[in-house]
Amino acid sequence: MPLVTVRNLHKAFGDHVVLTDVNLDVAEGSVTVLIGPSGSGKTTLLRCLNGLSHPQRGLVTIGDVTVDYSSHPNRRELAALRAQSGMVFQAHHLFPHRTALENLTEGPIHAQKEPVASARARGHALLEQVGLSDKADAYPSELSGGQQQRVGIARALALRPRLILFDEPTSALDPETVGDVLTVMRDLADQGWTMVVVTHEIRFAEQVADHVAFLDGGLIVEEGTPRQVLTEPCEVRTRQFLRRVLDPLSRVPDQGRP
Amino acid sequence: MDASTWELLLHAVGPLLLGAIVGTIPLAVLSFVAGLVIALAVALARLSPVKVLRRFAGGYISVIRGTPLLVQLYIIFFALPSLGVVIDPFPSAVIAFSMNVGGYAAEAIRGSILAVPRGQWEAASTVGLSYATTLRRVVLPQALRVAVPPLSNTFISLVKDTSLASSIMVTELLRRAQEIAAPSYEFLALYSLAAVIYWVICTALSFAQQRLEQRLGRYVTT
Ligand SMILES: Nc1ncnc2c1ncn2[C@@H]1O[C@H](COP(=O)(O)OP(=O)(O)OP(=O)(O)O)[C@@H](O)[C@H]1O
Ligand SMILES: [Mg+2]
């Protein structure tokens, strides 16, 4: 049985339909990469997995928690769903008034009621894991973009979630720090973490993903192994998208023009 | 000014300072603290998804800001007794001033909460924090930095407004000056002395405000 199942997800902002009917399975211990054009609803889909976004319809199951969005889940049901995952944001959203270590221990101590000493010990170990053992007492504003994002990843790990959601974790970074963050993510994949990753890093998807889903027009247009979707895509839209991402200067001819 | 005026002033400094210390300052501090609690509640009600709460808070702010503080004070001290509610001068003043601060500071607090990026709320909720914990540990500490300048101004205005309490027989700074001035007719000297003391207190507070703002600005992210 998959760890995550998404069924018939439908989300509109006003009369702007973003997800029409999305279905997705995520196997435990697998890395799923979501790709798709800007505005195709990747972020929205990810946020439906932890209740930050409230779709009008659809069923999301993670582990033994199921939320049926059509029945207006209350705050407690959404919190139970949210507790299943950790999230890494594009803009990291670290707490600016707390040190790196305090960012990591905030959830464990103040939500999960873990004893302070054990949370801090785990926090130090996690900072070491992401290569920042010397930055425990630094404030986010004192860290580089790549370091901030690695703290963001460690903060998600500190919650000991069933899976981790990544929303374009490297899109806001300087090119030379992207590699540090992707390396940490690849290590997590090797350790068996279940991950759902929205990214435009096609090379990362090829090397690390077990499953790739291409989202366009409110639907998952094509999904499968990285080889199926990225190397030998069946759909025209997938091919066009990949061409644009891999070679941004190549112009796809407009329809009706030679 | 002749020698007897100086003599009177010299003897008045002590009682006036005492009036500031046992009257003006406690009145301002108590009212401000209680006022901030009211203001936070009103601000949160204004931000609530529940329409009734938003309406109620909006109405409260409108009434407080749309009526003179002196009238609010009179209603509590002179008008409530006709409904059988009799409150002593000092507590009456604390109630009136704190309700007034509650109305004025609510908008400043609401604005400062809105100034905290949405992402902070979302990050807090993904690490599992409840609404109350998010407010206490994530949002309000960051909002404070934005709120300090307007709230300091509210406090400094409040220190000056406490002089209105002299009209309901609270023995604070201005009331002391009146009591000494009346028999001697030395209004100019005593009210000037009172003005100087208010000025010194407010200037000291402005200075403290600047120090506080510098301290709170330390961890600002870009
Ligand atoms: N809060 C919102 N209110 C209104 N419309 C929104 C909101 N959030 C997203 N949208 C719209 O929903 C659509 C999908 O947005 P989403 O952020 O999920 O796309 P995305 O695939 O993540 O794009 P990108 O690659 O640019 O991050 C967009 O058209 C966007 O304008
Ligand atoms: Mg997005």
Coordinates of C-alpha atoms in Angstrom, one line a residue, chain B residues 71-81 85-88 91-97 99 168:
Chain B
V71 CA -16.4 61.9 28.2
Q72 CA -15.4 58.2 28.5
L73 CA -14.0 59.0 31.9
Y74 CA -17.1 60.9 33.0
I75 CA -19.4 58.1 31.9
I76 CA -17.5 55.6 34.1
F77 CA -17.1 57.9 37.1
F78 CA -20.2 60.1 37.1
A79 CA -22.7 58.3 35.0
L80 CA -22.4 54.6 36.0
P81 CA -23.4 55.4 39.7
V85 CA -22.2 51.0 39.7
V86 CA -20.0 53.0 41.9
I87 CA -16.2 52.8 41.3
D88 CA -13.5 54.8 43.2
P91 CA -9.9 52.4 39.4
S92 CA -12.3 54.4 37.3
A93 CA -9.4 56.1 35.7
V94 CA -7.6 52.8 35.0
I95 CA -10.7 51.4 33.4
A96 CA -11.3 54.4 31.2
F97 CA -7.7 54.8 30.1
M99 CA -10.3 50.8 27.4
I168 CA -12.4 63.0 38.8

